[in-house]
Coordinates of C-alpha atoms and ligand atoms in Angstrom, one line a residue:
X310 CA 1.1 -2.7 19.8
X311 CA -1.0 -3.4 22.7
X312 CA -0.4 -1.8 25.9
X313 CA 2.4 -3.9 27.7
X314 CA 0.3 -5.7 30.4
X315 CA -1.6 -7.1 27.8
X316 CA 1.3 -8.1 25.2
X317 CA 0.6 -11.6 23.6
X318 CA 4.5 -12.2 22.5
X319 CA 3.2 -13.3 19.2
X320 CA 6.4 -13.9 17.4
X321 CA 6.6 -14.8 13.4
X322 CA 10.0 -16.6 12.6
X323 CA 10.6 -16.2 9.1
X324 CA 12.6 -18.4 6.9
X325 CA 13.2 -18.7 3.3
X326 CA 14.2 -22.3 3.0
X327 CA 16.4 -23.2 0.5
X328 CA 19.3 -25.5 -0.9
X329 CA 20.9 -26.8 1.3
X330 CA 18.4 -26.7 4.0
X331 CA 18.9 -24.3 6.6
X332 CA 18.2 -26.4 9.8
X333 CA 18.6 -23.1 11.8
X334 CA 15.0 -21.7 11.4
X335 CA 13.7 -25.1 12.6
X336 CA 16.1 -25.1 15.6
X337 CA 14.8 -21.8 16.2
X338 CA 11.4 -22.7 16.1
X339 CA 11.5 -25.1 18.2
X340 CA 13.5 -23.1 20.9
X341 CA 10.9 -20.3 20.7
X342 CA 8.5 -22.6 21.6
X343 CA 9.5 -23.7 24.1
X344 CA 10.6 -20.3 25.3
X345 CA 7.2 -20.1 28.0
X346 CA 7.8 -16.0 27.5
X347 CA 6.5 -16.7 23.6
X348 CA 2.2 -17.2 23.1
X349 CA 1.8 -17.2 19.6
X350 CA 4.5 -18.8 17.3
X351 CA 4.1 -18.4 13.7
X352 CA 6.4 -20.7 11.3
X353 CA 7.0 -19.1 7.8
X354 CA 8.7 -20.6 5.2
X355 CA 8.7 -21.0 1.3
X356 CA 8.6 -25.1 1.5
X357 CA 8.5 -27.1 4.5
X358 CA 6.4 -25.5 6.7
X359 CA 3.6 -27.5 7.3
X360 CA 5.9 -30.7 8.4
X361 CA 8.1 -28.3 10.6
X362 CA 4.7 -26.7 12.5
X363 CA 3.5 -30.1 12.9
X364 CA 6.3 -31.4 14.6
X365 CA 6.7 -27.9 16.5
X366 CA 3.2 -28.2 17.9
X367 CA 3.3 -31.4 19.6
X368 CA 5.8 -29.5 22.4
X369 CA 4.0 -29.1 25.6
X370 CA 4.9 -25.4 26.1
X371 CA 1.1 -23.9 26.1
X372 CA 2.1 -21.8 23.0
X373 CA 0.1 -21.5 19.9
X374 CA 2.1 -22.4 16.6
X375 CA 0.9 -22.1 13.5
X376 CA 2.4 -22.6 9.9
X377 CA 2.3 -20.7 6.5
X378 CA 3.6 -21.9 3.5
X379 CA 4.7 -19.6 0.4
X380 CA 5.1 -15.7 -0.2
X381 CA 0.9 -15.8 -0.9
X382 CA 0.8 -16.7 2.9
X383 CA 3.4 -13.9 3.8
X384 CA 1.1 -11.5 4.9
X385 CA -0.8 -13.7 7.2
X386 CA 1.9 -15.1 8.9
X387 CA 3.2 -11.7 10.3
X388 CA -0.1 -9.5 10.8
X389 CA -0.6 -8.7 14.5
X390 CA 3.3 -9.9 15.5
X391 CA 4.9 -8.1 18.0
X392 CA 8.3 -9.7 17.5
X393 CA 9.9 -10.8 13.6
X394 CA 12.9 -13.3 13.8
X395 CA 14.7 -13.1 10.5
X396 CA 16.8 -16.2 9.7
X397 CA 16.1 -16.7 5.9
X398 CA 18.9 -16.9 3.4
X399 CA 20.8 -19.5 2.1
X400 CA 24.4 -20.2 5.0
X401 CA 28.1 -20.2 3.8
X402 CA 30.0 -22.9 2.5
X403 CA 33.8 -23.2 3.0
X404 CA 35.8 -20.6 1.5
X405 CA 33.2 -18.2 1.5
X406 CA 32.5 -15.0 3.3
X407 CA 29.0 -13.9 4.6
X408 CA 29.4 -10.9 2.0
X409 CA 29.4 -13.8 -0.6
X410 CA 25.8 -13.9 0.1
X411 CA 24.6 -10.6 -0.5
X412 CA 23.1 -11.1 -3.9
X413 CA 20.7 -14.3 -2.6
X414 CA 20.1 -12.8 0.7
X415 CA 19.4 -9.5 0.0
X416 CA 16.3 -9.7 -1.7
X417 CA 14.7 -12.5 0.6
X418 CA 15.7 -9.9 3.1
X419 CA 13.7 -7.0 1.1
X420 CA 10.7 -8.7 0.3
X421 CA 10.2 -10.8 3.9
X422 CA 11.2 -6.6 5.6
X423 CA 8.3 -5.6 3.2
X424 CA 5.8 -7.7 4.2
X425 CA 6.9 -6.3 7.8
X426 CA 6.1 -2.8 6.8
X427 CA 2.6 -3.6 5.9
X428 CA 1.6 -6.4 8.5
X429 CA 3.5 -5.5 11.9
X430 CA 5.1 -1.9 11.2
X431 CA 5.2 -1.7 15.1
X432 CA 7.2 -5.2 15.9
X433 CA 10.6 -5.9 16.8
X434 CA 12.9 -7.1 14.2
X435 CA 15.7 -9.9 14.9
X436 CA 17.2 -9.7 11.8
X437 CA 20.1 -12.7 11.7
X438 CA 20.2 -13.1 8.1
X439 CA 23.4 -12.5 6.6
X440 CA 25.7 -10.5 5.6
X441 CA 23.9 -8.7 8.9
X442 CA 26.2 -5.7 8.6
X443 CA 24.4 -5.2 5.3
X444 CA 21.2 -6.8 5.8
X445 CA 20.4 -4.2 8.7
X446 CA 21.0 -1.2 6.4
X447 CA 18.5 -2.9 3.5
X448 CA 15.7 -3.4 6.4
X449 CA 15.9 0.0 7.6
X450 CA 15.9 1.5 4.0
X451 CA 13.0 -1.1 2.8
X452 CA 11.6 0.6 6.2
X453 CA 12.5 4.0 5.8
X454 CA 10.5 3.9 1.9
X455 CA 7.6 2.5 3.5
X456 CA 7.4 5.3 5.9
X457 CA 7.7 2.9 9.1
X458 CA 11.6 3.0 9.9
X459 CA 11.5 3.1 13.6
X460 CA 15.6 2.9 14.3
X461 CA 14.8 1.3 18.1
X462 CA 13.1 -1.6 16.3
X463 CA 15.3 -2.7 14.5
X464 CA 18.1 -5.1 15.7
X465 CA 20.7 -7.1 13.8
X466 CA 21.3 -10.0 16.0
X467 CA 24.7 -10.4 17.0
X468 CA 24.4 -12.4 19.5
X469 CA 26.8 -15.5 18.7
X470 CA 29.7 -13.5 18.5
X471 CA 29.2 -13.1 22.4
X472 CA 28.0 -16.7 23.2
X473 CA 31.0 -17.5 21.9
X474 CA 33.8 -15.1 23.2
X475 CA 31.9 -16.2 26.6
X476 CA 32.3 -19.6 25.5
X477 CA 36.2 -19.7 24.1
X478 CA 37.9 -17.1 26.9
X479 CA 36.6 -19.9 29.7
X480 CA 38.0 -22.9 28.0
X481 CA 41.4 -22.2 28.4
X482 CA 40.3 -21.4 31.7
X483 CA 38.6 -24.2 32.6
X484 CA 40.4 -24.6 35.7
X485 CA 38.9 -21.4 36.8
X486 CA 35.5 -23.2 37.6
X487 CA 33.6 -20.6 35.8
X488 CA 30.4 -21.2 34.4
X489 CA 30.0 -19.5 30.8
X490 CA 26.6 -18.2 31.5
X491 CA 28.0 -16.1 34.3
X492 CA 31.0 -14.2 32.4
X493 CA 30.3 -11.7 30.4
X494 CA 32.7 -10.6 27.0
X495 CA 31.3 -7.5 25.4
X496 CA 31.7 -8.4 21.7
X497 CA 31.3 -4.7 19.3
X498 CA 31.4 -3.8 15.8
X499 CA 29.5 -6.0 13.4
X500 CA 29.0 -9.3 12.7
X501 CA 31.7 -10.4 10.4
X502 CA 35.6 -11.4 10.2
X503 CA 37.7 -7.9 11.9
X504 CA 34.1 -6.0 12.3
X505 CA 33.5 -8.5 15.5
X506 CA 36.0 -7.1 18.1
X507 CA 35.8 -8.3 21.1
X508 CA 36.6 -6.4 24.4
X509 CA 38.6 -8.5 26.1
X510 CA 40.1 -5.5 28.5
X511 CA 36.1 -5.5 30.0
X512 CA 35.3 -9.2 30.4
X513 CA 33.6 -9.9 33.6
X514 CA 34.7 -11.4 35.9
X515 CA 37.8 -9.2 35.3
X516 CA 40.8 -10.9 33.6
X517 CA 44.3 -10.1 31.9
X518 CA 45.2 -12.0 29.6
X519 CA 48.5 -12.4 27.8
X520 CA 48.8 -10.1 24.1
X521 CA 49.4 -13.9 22.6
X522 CA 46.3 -15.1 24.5
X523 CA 44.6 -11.9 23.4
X524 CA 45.8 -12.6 19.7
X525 CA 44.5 -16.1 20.1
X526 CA 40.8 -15.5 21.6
X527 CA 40.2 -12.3 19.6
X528 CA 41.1 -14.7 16.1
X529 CA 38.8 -17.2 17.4
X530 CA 35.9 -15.1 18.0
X531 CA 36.3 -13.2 14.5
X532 CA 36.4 -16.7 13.3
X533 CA 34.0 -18.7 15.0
X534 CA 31.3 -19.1 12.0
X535 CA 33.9 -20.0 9.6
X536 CA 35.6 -22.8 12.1
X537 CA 32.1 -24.5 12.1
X538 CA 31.5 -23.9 8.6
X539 CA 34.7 -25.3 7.7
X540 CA 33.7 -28.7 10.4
X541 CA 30.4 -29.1 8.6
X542 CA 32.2 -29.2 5.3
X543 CA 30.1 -27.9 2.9
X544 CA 26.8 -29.0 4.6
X545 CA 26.2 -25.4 5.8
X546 CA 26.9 -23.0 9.0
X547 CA 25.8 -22.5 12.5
X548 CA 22.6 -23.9 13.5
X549 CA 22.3 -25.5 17.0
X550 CA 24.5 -22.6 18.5
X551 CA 22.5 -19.6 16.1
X552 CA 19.3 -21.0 17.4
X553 CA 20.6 -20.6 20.9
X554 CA 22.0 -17.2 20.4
X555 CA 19.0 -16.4 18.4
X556 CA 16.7 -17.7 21.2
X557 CA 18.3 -15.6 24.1
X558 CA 18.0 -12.6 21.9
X559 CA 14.6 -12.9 21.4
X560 CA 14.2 -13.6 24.6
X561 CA 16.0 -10.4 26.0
X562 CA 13.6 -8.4 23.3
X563 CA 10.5 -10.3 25.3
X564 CA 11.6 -9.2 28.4
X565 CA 12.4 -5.8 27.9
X566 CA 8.5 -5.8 25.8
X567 CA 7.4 -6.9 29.3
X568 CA 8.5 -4.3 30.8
X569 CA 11.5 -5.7 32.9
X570 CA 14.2 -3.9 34.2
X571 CA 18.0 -4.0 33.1
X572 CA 17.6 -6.1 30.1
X573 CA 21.4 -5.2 28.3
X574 CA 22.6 -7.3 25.6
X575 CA 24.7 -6.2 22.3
X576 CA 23.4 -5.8 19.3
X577 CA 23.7 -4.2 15.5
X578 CA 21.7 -1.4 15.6
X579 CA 21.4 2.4 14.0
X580 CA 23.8 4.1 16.5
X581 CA 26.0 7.1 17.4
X582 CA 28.4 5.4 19.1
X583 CA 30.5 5.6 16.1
X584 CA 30.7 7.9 12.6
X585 CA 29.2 4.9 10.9
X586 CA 25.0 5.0 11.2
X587 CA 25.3 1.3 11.9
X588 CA 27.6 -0.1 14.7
X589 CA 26.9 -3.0 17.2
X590 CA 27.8 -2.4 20.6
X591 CA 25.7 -3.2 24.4
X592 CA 22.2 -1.7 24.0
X593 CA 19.1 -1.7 26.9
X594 CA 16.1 -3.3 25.9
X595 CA 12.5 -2.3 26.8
X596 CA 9.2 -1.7 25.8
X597 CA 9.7 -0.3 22.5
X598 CA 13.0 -1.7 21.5
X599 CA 16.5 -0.2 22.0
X600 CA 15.9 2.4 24.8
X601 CA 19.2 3.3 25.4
X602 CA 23.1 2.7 23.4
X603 CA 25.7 2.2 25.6
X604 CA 29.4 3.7 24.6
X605 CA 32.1 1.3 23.9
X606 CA 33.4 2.3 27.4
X607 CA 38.0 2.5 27.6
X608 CA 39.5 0.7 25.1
X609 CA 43.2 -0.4 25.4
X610 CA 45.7 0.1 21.8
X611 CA 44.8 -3.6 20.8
X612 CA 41.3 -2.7 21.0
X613 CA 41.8 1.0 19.1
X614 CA 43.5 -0.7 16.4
X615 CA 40.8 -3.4 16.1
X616 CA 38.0 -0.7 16.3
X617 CA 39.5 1.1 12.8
X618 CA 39.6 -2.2 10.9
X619 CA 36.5 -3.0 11.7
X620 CA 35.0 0.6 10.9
X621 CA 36.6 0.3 7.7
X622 CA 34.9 -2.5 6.8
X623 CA 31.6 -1.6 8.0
X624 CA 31.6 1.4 6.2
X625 CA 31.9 -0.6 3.0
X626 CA 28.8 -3.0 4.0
X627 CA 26.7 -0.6 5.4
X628 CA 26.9 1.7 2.1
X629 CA 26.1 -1.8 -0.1
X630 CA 23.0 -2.7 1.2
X631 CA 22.0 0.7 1.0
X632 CA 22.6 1.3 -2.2
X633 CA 20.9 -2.0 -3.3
X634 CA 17.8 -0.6 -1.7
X635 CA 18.3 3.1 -3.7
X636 CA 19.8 2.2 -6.4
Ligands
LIG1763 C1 27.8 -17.6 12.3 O1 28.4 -16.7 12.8 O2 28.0 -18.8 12.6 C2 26.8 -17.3 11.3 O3 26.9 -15.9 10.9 C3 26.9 -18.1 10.1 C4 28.1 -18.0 9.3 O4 28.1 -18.0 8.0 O5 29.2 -17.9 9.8

C-alpha cells in the first residue's frame, strides 16, 4: 500500500457472472465509476466483461476502467488494488434462503479471496457475496492459509440492511419531513433473516415507536431481500439498491483510506463485541481498514431477545464456512 497522500483508489470489482445474470456487479460498476473518490476501476468477470467495461468507460468521471475476462485474467485484474468489491455468486430465487447458496457461492468466493492473497494481500475487501455470514469466515480462512489474514481488512458488507431500516422506519413517517439520508438506524448482527436486528431503541433522530410498529419495521428489515426477491419473481435479488449500498460502502472504505475523520458505518467484521468471532455491528473506518468496533451500546428486552436469535444462527454460519475452508 502506498503511503496515503499518494493512494490511487484503484478498486477491482469482482464478479462471477452467471445464470441468471447478476445485473448487480454492472450496477456497481457503473456507480464506482462515477464515484470521483475511485481512479482506477477494474471490471472482472467470467463472461461479459469486455461489453460491460466498454459501456463503463464512456462515463465522464476521469477514472480509468479497465476489463478482464476469465479466471486466466484473475490475477491481472487485482494486482496493485487497494480496495476488492466482491459481488460474484449466483442471487436467490423465491423460496430460497441466502444459505441455499453456499455450495455455488462458496467456492467462487475461495478462488476470487485466493487470487486476493497473492495480488493485493494489503487491500480492503467488500465482500457482498452471499450467504455473507458465511462467506466472511471462508475469506478470512482462505486468508488466514495464505498467511495474509489481516482481520481489519476484511469487511462483509452489510450495508442494505441499514439503507433500508433508514428507508422503511421514515415511510410510515413520511409526515415527519425527514429525509432518509439524515436518519440513522443502526442495523447489527449479520446479514440474514433474525441475524439482521435492527436497533430501533437508537435511531437517530430519536423515536419511540409502538411494540406493533416495532414488530412491523424489525420484520421488514429482516425481510427486505426476500420482499424484492419475491417482486422480481424468479428473475433474481437486489440490484439497483445493493449497488447503492455497495457504492456508499466503498465509499466510506475510500474515505477512511484517505485519511478522513469519523468515517462510522456497520459492517460484518471479525469482532469482540460478541462470543461469536464474527458479528456485524458500527465499525470506524480509516487508513488500514476497521480501526475501531463499536459496542452494541443499551439494548431494550426486544432487542436482547432479538440479539440471542440471531447469535444462534450465526454461530451455525460462521462454523460452515469454516469448515468448508478446513475441511
Ligand atoms: C439482499 O439483501 O437484497 C441481498 O442479500 C440479496 C438477497 O438474496 O436477499
Amino acid at each position: 500500500m502506498q503511503p496515503t497522500s499518494q493512494v490511487n483508489q484503484r478498486i477491482a470489482r469482482l464478479a462471477a457472472h452467471l445464470n441468471p445474470p447478476n445485473l448487480q456487479t454492472e450496477e456497481t460498476s457503473g456507480l464506482m465509476r462515477e464515484n470521483c473518490r475511485a481512479k482506477v476501476l477494474h471490471l472482472y468477470d467470467v463472461v461479459n466483461s469486455p461489453g460491460v467495461t466498454a459501456d463503463i468507460s464512456h462515463m465522464d468521471t476521469g477514472a480509468v476502467v479497465r476489463g478482464f475476462l476469465g479466471q486466466q485474467q484473475l490475477e491481472d485484474a487485482l494486482t496493485g488494488m487497494d480496495l476488492v468489491i466482491i459481488p460474484a455468486g449466483v442471487p436467490r430465487k423465491p423460496g430460497m434462503t441466502r444459505d441455499d447458496l453456499f455450495n455455488i457461492n462458496a467456492g467462487i468466493v475461495k478462488t476470487l479471496c485466493e487470487g486476493i492473497a497473492k495480488c493485493c494481500p494489503k487491500a480492503i475487501v467488500n465482500l457482498i457475496s452471499n450467504p455473507v455470514n458465511s462467506t466472511v469466515p471462508i475469506a478470512a480462512e482462505v486468508f488466514k492459509k495464505a498467511g495474509t489474514y489481516d482481520p481489519n481488512r476484511l469487511l462483509g458488507v452489510t450495508m442494505l440492511d441499514v439503507v433500508r431500516a433508514n428507508t422503511f422506519w421514515i415511510q410510515p413517517a413520511e409526515v415527519l419531513g425527514l429525509d432518509p439520508r439524515e436518519v440513522d438506524v443502526p442495523v447489527v448482527g449479520g446479514h440474514a433473516g433474525v441475524t439482521i436486528l435492527p436497533l430501533l431503541s437508537q435511531v437517530k433522530p430519536p423515536c419511540s415507536f409502538t411494540p406493533k410498529e416495532i414488530d412491523f419495521l424489525t420484520d421488514r428489515i429482516q425481510n427486505g431481500g426476500t420482499e424484492v426477491v419475491e417482486a422480481k419473481a424468479g428473475t433474481g435479488s437486489a440490484t439497483l439498491s445493493m449497488a447503492y449500498a455497495a457504492v456508499k460502502f466503498a465509499d466510506a472504505c475510500l474515505r477512511g483510506l484517505r485519511g478522513d475523520a469519523n468515517i462510522v458505518e456497520c459492517a460484518y467484521v471479525a469482532s469482540q463485541v460478541t462470543e461469536l468471532p464474527f458479528f456485524a455491528s458500527k465499525v470506524r473506518l480509516g487508513r488500514y481498514g476497521v480501526e475501531e468496533i463499536y459496542p452494541l451500546g443499551p439494548l431494550n428486552e426486544y432487542e436482547r431477545a432479538g440479539l440471542e436469535k440471531a447469535k444462534k444462527e450465526l454461530a451455525g454460519s460462521i462454523q460452515k464456512g469454516v469448515t468448508f475452508i478446513r475441511k
